[in-house]
Each structure stands twice: as C-alpha cells, then as structure tokens.
Short mmCIF file of C-alpha atoms and ligand atoms in Angstrom, two decimals:
data_model
loop_
_atom_site.label_atom_id
_atom_site.label_comp_id
_atom_site.label_asym_id
_atom_site.label_seq_id
_atom_site.Cartn_x
_atom_site.Cartn_y
_atom_site.Cartn_z
CA UNK A 1 -0.09 0.08 0.17
CA UNK A 2 1.09 3.70 -0.53
CA UNK A 3 1.86 5.70 2.63
CA UNK A 4 3.04 8.93 3.22
CA UNK A 5 6.09 8.49 6.05
CA UNK A 6 7.59 11.33 7.59
CA UNK A 7 11.91 11.03 7.01
CA UNK A 8 13.08 14.19 8.83
CA UNK A 9 12.96 17.78 8.64
CA UNK A 10 11.17 18.61 5.50
CA UNK A 11 11.49 15.35 4.11
CA UNK A 12 8.70 13.14 3.34
CA UNK A 13 8.50 9.92 1.53
CA UNK A 14 5.53 8.28 -0.54
CA UNK A 15 6.59 4.96 0.63
CA UNK A 16 4.75 1.03 -0.49
CA UNK A 17 4.32 -0.86 2.67
CA UNK A 18 2.87 -3.82 3.76
CA UNK A 19 -0.45 -3.73 4.25
CA UNK A 20 -0.78 -3.97 8.34
CA UNK A 21 -1.66 -7.24 10.02
CA UNK A 22 -4.29 -6.90 12.61
CA UNK A 23 -5.29 -8.80 16.02
CA UNK A 24 -8.67 -9.63 17.08
CA UNK A 25 -8.67 -6.18 19.19
CA UNK A 26 -8.25 -4.38 15.76
CA UNK A 27 -9.95 -3.54 12.50
CA UNK A 28 -8.21 -2.69 9.14
CA UNK A 29 -9.59 0.28 7.72
CA UNK A 30 -9.44 1.44 3.83
CA UNK A 31 -9.08 5.08 4.60
CA UNK A 32 -11.14 7.49 2.18
CA UNK A 33 -9.68 10.92 3.06
CA UNK A 34 -6.84 12.31 5.45
CA UNK A 35 -6.54 16.02 6.38
CA UNK A 36 -3.16 17.85 6.96
CA UNK A 37 -3.31 19.80 10.30
CA UNK A 38 -0.93 22.30 12.22
CA UNK A 39 0.57 19.76 13.90
CA UNK A 40 1.63 17.77 10.80
CA UNK A 41 2.91 20.62 9.47
CA UNK A 42 4.91 21.01 13.14
CA UNK A 43 6.08 17.27 12.26
CA UNK A 44 7.12 18.43 8.37
CA UNK A 45 9.03 21.28 9.87
CA UNK A 46 11.17 18.79 12.20
CA UNK A 47 10.08 20.60 15.20
CA UNK A 48 7.76 17.86 16.96
CA UNK A 49 8.93 16.59 19.95
CA UNK A 50 7.31 13.22 19.79
CA UNK A 51 7.20 12.22 16.00
CA UNK A 52 10.07 9.69 14.88
CA UNK A 53 11.20 9.07 11.32
CA UNK A 54 9.23 6.38 9.28
CA UNK A 55 6.21 7.47 11.19
CA UNK A 56 3.09 7.36 8.69
CA UNK A 57 1.46 10.42 9.30
CA UNK A 58 -2.26 11.47 9.17
CA UNK A 59 -4.61 11.54 12.43
CA UNK A 60 -7.57 13.32 10.47
CA UNK A 61 -8.88 10.62 8.67
CA UNK A 62 -12.12 8.70 7.76
CA UNK A 63 -12.55 5.38 6.21
CA UNK A 64 -14.31 1.76 5.63
CA UNK A 65 -13.64 -1.14 7.32
CA UNK A 66 -12.07 -3.82 5.27
CA UNK A 67 -11.28 -6.53 8.13
CA UNK A 68 -12.53 -7.14 11.30
CA UNK A 69 -12.96 -10.48 13.69
CA UNK A 70 -16.71 -11.67 14.04
CA UNK A 71 -18.50 -10.79 17.38
CA UNK A 72 -17.79 -6.90 17.46
CA UNK A 73 -20.43 -4.48 16.89
CA UNK A 74 -18.79 -3.54 13.40
CA UNK A 75 -19.06 -5.06 10.17
CA UNK A 76 -16.84 -5.22 6.73
CA UNK A 77 -18.05 -2.22 5.01
CA UNK A 78 -19.11 -0.15 7.95
CA UNK A 79 -18.33 3.69 7.33
CA UNK A 80 -16.21 5.01 10.70
CA UNK A 81 -14.59 8.11 12.21
CA UNK A 82 -11.53 7.08 14.15
CA UNK A 83 -10.69 8.87 17.39
CA UNK A 84 -7.08 9.06 17.28
CA UNK A 85 -6.31 8.98 21.31
CA UNK A 86 -4.68 6.24 22.95
CA UNK A 87 -4.68 6.24 26.94
CA UNK A 88 -3.10 4.13 29.36
CA UNK A 89 -6.12 3.95 31.91
CA UNK A 90 -3.61 3.92 34.86
CA UNK A 91 -2.07 7.69 35.55
CA UNK A 92 -3.95 9.72 37.68
CA UNK A 93 -5.55 11.97 35.19
CA UNK A 94 -7.14 8.72 33.16
CA UNK A 95 -7.86 7.76 37.03
CA UNK A 96 -10.14 10.81 36.75
CA UNK A 97 -11.59 10.09 33.36
CA UNK A 98 -9.29 12.80 31.63
CA UNK A 99 -8.28 10.68 29.02
CA UNK A 100 -7.24 13.38 26.66
CA UNK A 101 -4.35 14.43 29.08
CA UNK A 102 -3.15 11.10 29.70
CA UNK A 103 0.48 11.18 31.14
CA UNK A 104 1.29 8.67 28.36
CA UNK A 105 -1.16 9.77 25.70
CA UNK A 106 -0.37 8.32 22.04
CA UNK A 107 -1.92 9.48 19.19
CA UNK A 108 -2.56 7.45 15.95
CA UNK A 109 -0.88 9.32 13.29
CA UNK A 110 1.66 11.05 15.59
CA UNK A 111 3.08 8.51 18.27
CA UNK A 112 1.64 5.53 16.09
CA UNK A 113 0.94 4.54 12.65
CA UNK A 114 -1.46 7.11 11.09
CA UNK A 115 -4.06 7.54 8.25
CA UNK A 116 -2.15 9.17 5.64
CA UNK A 117 -1.92 5.34 3.89
CA UNK A 118 -4.12 3.45 1.80
CA UNK A 119 -5.08 1.08 4.76
CA UNK A 120 -4.74 1.77 8.88
CA UNK A 121 -5.08 -0.97 11.59
CA UNK A 122 -7.40 0.80 14.47
CA UNK A 123 -8.38 -0.60 17.69
CA UNK A 124 -11.73 -1.31 17.89
CA UNK A 125 -11.98 1.05 20.79
CA UNK A 126 -10.74 3.98 18.91
CA UNK A 127 -13.66 3.55 15.97
CA UNK A 128 -17.02 5.29 15.60
CA UNK A 129 -19.77 4.33 13.14
CA UNK A 130 -21.19 6.82 10.90
CA UNK A 131 -24.34 7.05 8.94
CA UNK A 132 -24.61 7.72 5.35
CA UNK A 133 -25.57 11.55 6.82
CA UNK A 134 -21.87 12.29 6.80
CA UNK A 135 -20.15 12.67 3.59
CA UNK A 136 -16.78 10.91 3.42
CA UNK A 137 -14.53 13.70 3.16
CA UNK A 138 -16.29 15.89 5.76
CA UNK A 139 -15.88 12.75 8.11
CA UNK A 140 -11.90 13.67 7.99
CA UNK A 141 -12.83 16.76 9.62
CA UNK A 142 -14.49 15.17 12.80
CA UNK A 143 -11.17 15.20 14.92
CA UNK A 144 -10.76 19.14 14.76
CA UNK A 145 -14.45 19.86 15.16
CA UNK A 146 -13.86 18.01 18.34
CA UNK A 147 -10.97 20.41 19.10
CA UNK A 148 -13.21 23.34 18.52
CA UNK A 149 -16.60 21.83 20.66
CA UNK A 150 -13.58 20.98 23.59
CA UNK A 151 -12.07 24.49 23.45
CA UNK A 152 -15.19 26.17 23.85
CA UNK A 153 -16.78 24.13 26.41
CA UNK A 154 -13.40 23.95 28.45
CA UNK A 155 -13.61 28.01 28.35
CA UNK A 156 -16.03 30.12 30.57
CA UNK A 157 -17.78 31.08 27.22
CA UNK A 158 -21.22 31.63 28.15
CA UNK A 159 -24.50 32.41 25.79
CA UNK A 160 -24.62 36.64 25.07
CA UNK A 161 -20.51 36.90 25.11
CA UNK A 162 -18.68 38.56 23.14
CA UNK A 163 -15.81 36.47 21.18
CA UNK A 164 -12.56 37.46 19.72
CA UNK A 165 -10.51 34.67 17.78
CA UNK A 166 -7.05 35.45 16.93
CA UNK A 167 -6.52 33.21 13.54
CA UNK A 168 -8.62 31.88 11.16
CA UNK A 169 -7.17 28.60 10.20
CA UNK A 170 -9.42 25.56 10.20
CA UNK A 171 -9.38 25.38 14.43
CA UNK A 172 -10.14 29.09 14.79
CA UNK A 173 -12.91 29.14 11.77
CA UNK A 174 -14.62 25.75 13.97
CA UNK A 175 -13.98 28.01 17.13
CA UNK A 176 -16.32 30.59 15.78
CA UNK A 177 -18.48 28.37 14.53
CA UNK A 178 -19.19 26.53 17.81
CA UNK A 179 -19.21 29.93 19.62
CA UNK A 180 -21.89 30.94 17.27
CA UNK A 181 -24.27 28.22 17.42
CA UNK A 182 -23.74 28.02 21.36
CA UNK A 183 -25.21 31.52 21.13
CA UNK A 184 -22.11 34.15 21.22
CA UNK A 185 -23.33 37.61 20.96
CA UNK A 186 -20.83 39.04 18.39
CA UNK A 187 -17.67 37.02 17.32
CA UNK A 188 -14.91 38.68 15.46
CA UNK A 189 -12.03 36.90 13.99
CA UNK A 190 -9.04 38.05 12.77
CA UNK A 191 -6.15 36.57 9.99
CA UNK A 192 -3.83 37.87 7.65
CA UNK A 193 -4.96 35.61 4.84
CA UNK A 194 -7.45 37.24 2.56
CA UNK A 195 -8.81 34.15 1.41
CA UNK A 196 -9.53 32.64 4.93
CA UNK A 197 -11.29 35.76 5.77
CA UNK A 198 -13.28 35.36 3.14
CA UNK A 199 -14.35 31.91 4.39
CA UNK A 200 -14.78 32.73 7.78
CA UNK A 201 -17.35 35.49 6.85
CA UNK A 202 -19.48 33.38 5.18
CA UNK A 203 -20.22 31.87 8.70
CA UNK A 204 -21.56 34.88 10.22
CA UNK A 205 -18.26 35.68 11.63
CA UNK A 206 -17.28 39.68 11.70
CA UNK A 207 -13.57 39.54 10.13
CA UNK A 208 -10.59 41.63 10.35
CA UNK A 209 -7.58 41.66 8.43
CA UNK A 210 -5.07 42.73 11.22
CA UNK A 211 -2.88 44.06 8.37
CA UNK A 212 -5.04 46.40 7.22
CA UNK A 213 -7.27 47.28 10.35
CA UNK A 214 -6.47 47.88 13.86
CA UNK A 215 -8.12 44.62 15.66
CA UNK A 216 -7.82 46.21 19.00
CA UNK A 217 -10.17 49.35 17.81
CA UNK A 218 -12.45 46.76 15.94
CA UNK A 219 -12.90 44.87 19.50
CA UNK A 220 -13.62 47.82 21.39
CA UNK A 221 -15.69 49.33 18.69
CA UNK A 222 -17.89 45.81 18.99
CA UNK A 223 -18.00 45.59 22.58
CA UNK A 224 -18.69 49.40 23.39
CA UNK A 225 -15.39 49.89 24.79
CA UNK A 226 -15.54 47.04 27.15
CA UNK A 227 -13.38 44.22 25.28
CA UNK A 228 -13.97 40.58 24.41
CA UNK A 229 -15.65 38.19 27.38
CA UNK A 230 -13.24 35.21 26.31
CA UNK A 231 -10.41 35.55 23.63
CA UNK A 232 -9.26 32.54 21.92
CA UNK A 233 -5.44 32.65 20.83
CA UNK A 234 -5.26 30.02 17.49
CA UNK A 235 -2.77 31.67 15.42
CA UNK A 236 0.45 31.20 17.99
CA UNK A 237 2.93 33.84 17.53
CA UNK A 238 4.02 36.63 19.32
CA UNK A 239 1.73 39.33 17.50
CA UNK A 240 -1.28 37.48 18.48
CA UNK A 241 0.30 36.79 22.25
CA UNK A 242 0.43 40.52 22.92
CA UNK A 243 -3.10 40.86 21.10
CA UNK A 244 -5.19 38.84 23.70
CA UNK A 245 -4.44 40.96 26.32
CA UNK A 246 -5.05 44.04 24.95
CA UNK A 247 -8.30 42.59 23.35
CA UNK A 248 -10.15 40.98 26.63
CA UNK A 249 -12.09 42.81 29.25
CA UNK A 250 -11.19 43.12 32.67
CA UNK A 251 -11.75 39.50 34.46
CA UNK A 252 -12.22 38.59 31.05
CA UNK A 253 -10.65 35.09 29.94
CA UNK A 254 -8.11 34.10 27.42
CA UNK A 255 -7.93 30.72 26.19
CA UNK A 256 -4.75 29.16 24.08
CA UNK A 257 -5.33 26.79 21.71
CA UNK A 258 -2.05 27.27 19.86
CA UNK A 259 1.11 25.19 20.08
CA UNK A 260 3.84 27.81 19.84
CA UNK A 261 6.71 26.95 17.62
CA UNK A 262 8.73 29.42 19.95
CA UNK A 263 7.50 30.56 23.56
CA UNK A 264 5.91 34.11 23.30
CA UNK A 265 6.35 36.48 26.11
CA UNK A 266 3.66 37.40 27.89
CA UNK A 267 2.74 40.97 29.81
CA UNK A 268 1.79 39.10 32.94
CA UNK A 269 1.67 42.44 34.84
CA UNK A 270 -0.66 44.10 32.92
CA UNK A 271 -2.78 40.85 33.15
CA UNK A 272 -2.92 41.17 36.85
CA UNK A 273 -4.03 45.08 37.03
CA UNK A 274 -7.07 43.66 35.42
CA UNK A 275 -7.50 40.54 36.84
CA UNK A 276 -7.21 38.31 33.74
CA UNK A 277 -7.21 34.26 33.67
CA UNK A 278 -5.50 32.44 30.92
CA UNK A 279 -6.11 28.91 30.07
CA UNK A 280 -5.14 26.25 28.01
CA UNK A 281 -6.60 23.17 25.96
CA UNK A 282 -5.28 20.13 24.64
CA UNK A 283 -7.41 17.59 22.12
CA UNK A 284 -10.93 16.59 23.35
CA UNK A 285 -12.47 14.42 25.32
CA UNK A 286 -14.79 11.10 24.24
CA UNK A 287 -17.70 13.35 24.94
CA UNK A 288 -16.34 16.00 22.36
CA UNK A 289 -15.69 13.08 19.58
CA UNK A 290 -19.20 12.25 19.94
CA UNK A 291 -21.06 15.40 19.96
CA UNK A 292 -18.62 16.54 16.75
CA UNK A 293 -20.04 13.07 14.87
CA UNK A 294 -23.54 14.08 16.05
CA UNK A 295 -23.46 17.70 14.85
CA UNK A 296 -22.38 16.25 11.26
CA UNK A 297 -24.70 13.64 11.15
CA UNK A 298 -27.64 15.94 12.06
CA UNK A 299 -26.40 18.58 9.18
CA UNK A 300 -26.49 21.07 12.54
CA UNK A 301 -22.70 22.38 11.00
CA UNK A 302 -22.07 22.68 7.39
CA UNK A 303 -18.21 22.23 7.40
CA UNK A 304 -17.80 21.54 3.80
CA UNK A 305 -16.52 25.45 2.91
CA UNK A 306 -13.47 24.65 4.83
CA UNK A 307 -12.78 21.97 2.59
CA UNK A 308 -10.57 23.90 0.08
CA UNK A 309 -8.27 21.04 -1.77
CA UNK A 310 -8.43 17.51 -2.31
CA UNK A 311 -5.26 16.01 -3.54
CA UNK A 312 -4.31 12.24 -4.60
CA UNK A 313 -1.79 11.08 -1.98
CA UNK A 314 0.96 11.34 -4.94
CA UNK A 315 0.90 15.11 -4.79
CA UNK A 316 1.90 14.68 -1.08
CA UNK A 317 4.64 17.38 -1.66
CA UNK A 318 2.68 20.01 -3.42
CA UNK A 319 0.17 19.33 -0.34
CA UNK A 320 2.30 20.13 2.45
CA UNK A 321 3.82 23.13 0.49
CA UNK A 322 0.20 24.64 0.09
CA UNK A 323 -0.41 24.33 3.75
CA UNK A 324 2.58 25.57 4.75
CA UNK A 325 2.18 28.78 2.81
CA UNK A 326 -1.15 28.75 4.31
CA UNK A 327 -2.77 32.02 2.44
CA UNK A 328 -4.60 30.56 -0.27
CA UNK A 329 -5.56 26.95 1.47
CA UNK A 330 -7.75 25.83 4.71
CA UNK A 331 -8.06 22.31 4.91
CA UNK A 332 -6.29 19.94 2.29
CA UNK A 333 -7.64 16.61 1.88
CA UNK A 334 -5.75 13.64 0.40
CA UNK A 335 -8.10 11.38 -1.28
CA UNK A 336 -7.14 7.66 -0.88
N1 LIG B 1 -5.08 22.57 21.65
C1 LIG B 1 -5.15 21.88 20.92
O1 LIG B 1 -5.32 20.74 21.41
C2 LIG B 1 -5.10 21.90 19.56
C3 LIG B 1 -5.27 21.32 18.51
C4 LIG B 1 -5.42 21.45 17.08
C5 LIG B 1 -4.23 22.60 16.71
N2 LIG B 1 -3.87 23.32 17.53
C6 LIG B 1 -3.13 24.50 17.21
O2 LIG B 1 -4.11 25.52 17.01
C7 LIG B 1 -3.24 26.75 15.99
C8 LIG B 1 -4.14 26.27 14.66
O3 LIG B 1 -4.44 25.44 14.17
P1 LIG B 1 -4.99 25.33 12.77
O4 LIG B 1 -4.78 24.27 11.88
O5 LIG B 1 -6.09 26.25 12.52
O6 LIG B 1 -3.00 26.43 12.16
P2 LIG B 1 -3.04 27.08 10.91
O7 LIG B 1 -1.96 27.24 10.81
O8 LIG B 1 -4.16 26.97 9.46
O9 LIG B 1 -3.98 28.81 11.32
C9 LIG B 1 -3.21 29.61 12.03
C10 LIG B 1 -4.03 30.88 11.36
O10 LIG B 1 -3.12 32.00 12.28
C11 LIG B 1 -2.89 33.26 11.25
N3 LIG B 1 -2.31 34.14 11.83
C12 LIG B 1 -0.81 34.40 11.44
N4 LIG B 1 -0.50 35.56 12.07
C13 LIG B 1 -1.38 36.35 12.58
C14 LIG B 1 -1.92 37.69 12.85
N5 LIG B 1 -0.61 38.21 13.49
N6 LIG B 1 -3.19 37.85 13.31
C15 LIG B 1 -4.19 37.03 13.34
N7 LIG B 1 -3.89 35.60 12.68
C16 LIG B 1 -2.72 35.33 12.30
C17 LIG B 1 -2.31 32.37 10.12
O11 LIG B 1 -2.76 32.98 8.92
C18 LIG B 1 -3.34 31.03 10.03
O12 LIG B 1 -4.54 31.26 9.26
C19 LIG B 1 -1.85 25.90 15.51
O13 LIG B 1 -1.08 26.44 16.74
C20 LIG B 1 -2.28 24.49 16.38
O14 LIG B 1 -0.85 23.65 16.72
C21 LIG B 1 -4.03 22.79 19.17
ZN1 LIG B 2 -4.98 17.75 14.11
ZN1 LIG B 3 -3.50 7.75 31.40
#
C-alpha cells in the first residue's frame, strides 16, 4: 500500500509498505480521506517533540472497515470515524476520566502509525460508526471539530458573550462556528489571509484583516469599549500573544489553543491589574468527539466550505507546501 512517511526535517516519502496485520482487537480500515493539520506541519518542519522517522503521518481521517474479527458491533463495509487518542487508563488524569491529558497519551499519526496511507490498523475501541448522512470527505474533519467543541466547552464562554478569535485557520473558524451556534453575541475573527477571512465571513463571523485594520480598535468598537469576554488565541505567534491581552475585558478569559513553535513573552503585569484568566486546552474528550459526530450527522454544521483542496496522495509534496504557505488554503485533504 502507498503511505506518506516522515523521513526527517522537511523530508517526506511516498513509500510502498505492506498492508498492516491486525489482531482480534483491531480493524483494518481502508482510508478514504485524510486532512493535514497544524501538528502535521510541526512534524514536517522537524520541530515536533515526539514524532520519529518512518512514522506514517495523518491523524484526521475517515474510512471504511475492510477486515475485522466477528463478534464485534462493527462489520466489513461500515463507514467509520477514527478517534486518534490512545490512553493508558492507569495514570492520575486517566483515573479521573481525563483521558485526553493522559500522561502516557499516544496519538495515532503522531506516536503510532497513522492514516496518510491506503490502509490503517485501528483498535476497535477507537472506531465510531458513521451513517450515510456524513459525507466521506467531511468525516475527516470530525477530529478538528472535536478540538473546537472541547475548546469552547473548556472556556468560561456563556450565551450572549462577545468573543474574539485570533487566527482564521481551520481550528479558529471551527471555534467561531461553535461559539456562534452556542449563542455568542458577536464573534470577531482576525487573520492576515484574505482567502481565509472570506471563508470565515460566510459563517457569519466579523472578520478583521489585521494587516489592514487595527484589531483592538475593532474589538472596542464592537463591544462598546469593554473588550471581549473570551479571547481564543489560535494563531500562535508573538503578535497575537500581545493582542490577546489587549482584546480582552477586565476579568475576561484568554484561552490559548495554539501550540507555539517558539515560547512567546506574555505581559503578566498587564494581566494582573485587570484580573485576567489565562487557560489552555488540549485535544478533546470522548464526549467532544461524539458531539462532533452528532453535529455532523444532524446537519447542524456545514463544514464543507472549510475544505479547500482534495489531492491524490501522489501530490503529497504539493499538499504540504500549500498548507505551509497557508494563505490560499484551509483544510487540505488527501484522497486515498
Ligand atoms: N489545543 C489543541 O489541542 C490543538 C489542536 C489542534 C491544533 N492546535 C493548534 O492550533 C493552532 C491553529 O491550528 P490551525 O490548524 O487552524 O493552524 P493554521 O496555521 O492553519 O492557522 C493559524 C492562522 O493564524 C493566522 N495568523 C498568523 N499571524 C496572524 C496574526 N498576526 N493575526 C491573526 N492571524 C494570524 C495564519 O494566517 C493562519 O490562518 C496551531 O497552533 C495548532 O498547532 C491546537
Ligand atoms: Zn490535528
Ligand atoms: Zn493515562
């Protein structure tokens, strides 16, 4: 089978590998679509702390079961979403039910062989059946949607709040969509990419191109000078690390979603005088993943406009370069 493997900093290979052998606890999944995410870009850039060479990349993917032992609730031909989180069930966070922050967490596509391949072997407990209401390509976005649901649920966001999102990448826009359907008053989203902001606007978000407009002025104008109740930082650089403190109201909450490639300087003195809260978030719980599937099945969210490209796996180099440049792409899917 064909698979995209990590071979070192900015080196990916399209390799011919054997189709994985499965145990009775696993299923063989024919992958249909796999999405590139910010974390894949960290691996590609050679700055991910855990990814090792020979890794089959890809943690956002969907597919169909082609091999499975009898006696499970799944069968050959079932359309499935894959929750990529493996946890130990023994550490303190696991004992408290916080599997997503397991001290020994392993992610399919980061620590374990992933889904940028024609086939993937997946533990049965990581599979979720999908009805025909979810399109195969959109099913690859269940994982990032679960991230957005978890982020909003973990924050102090309440119905009627004003929200600012820094960064209109797939995660930023998905957070905007979830905040909007959860009853946000106004959702402002900033970016430096005209294309990404145009897509964000179709979801009813107030867009700010921070190259052309003063974001803080826009936040103040929209919130009668008060500032946002919650700011989601989803761009991950020093400029947005400064803006998150200026955009927030007194006693507001900053939710850092980004994984910073370089540690930013945070103005704690400024935060202290206004009693600001600073929170972080990591992946999603099983409940968030199930909610993401439910929202898709019930058609409550139309995420189709987030898919900017569908490329064959042979165009892997072009795909990664398009996402690296980021200006004219959003979610790029490999078709397998
Ligand atoms: N917490 C988690 O569990 C989790 C999960 C997934 C992704 N992430 C992280 O979330 C972040 C966003 O993910 P993504 O896939 O949407 O990434 P992305 O790179 O596609 O999006 C980031 C966006 O920020 C924009 N940006 C850059 N400078 C800006 C500025 N000065 N002002 C406004 N916007 C600016 C970029 O143009 C880009 O559109 C990444 O850091 C990623 O690693 C975190
Ligand atoms: Zn991801
Ligand atoms: Zn654990």
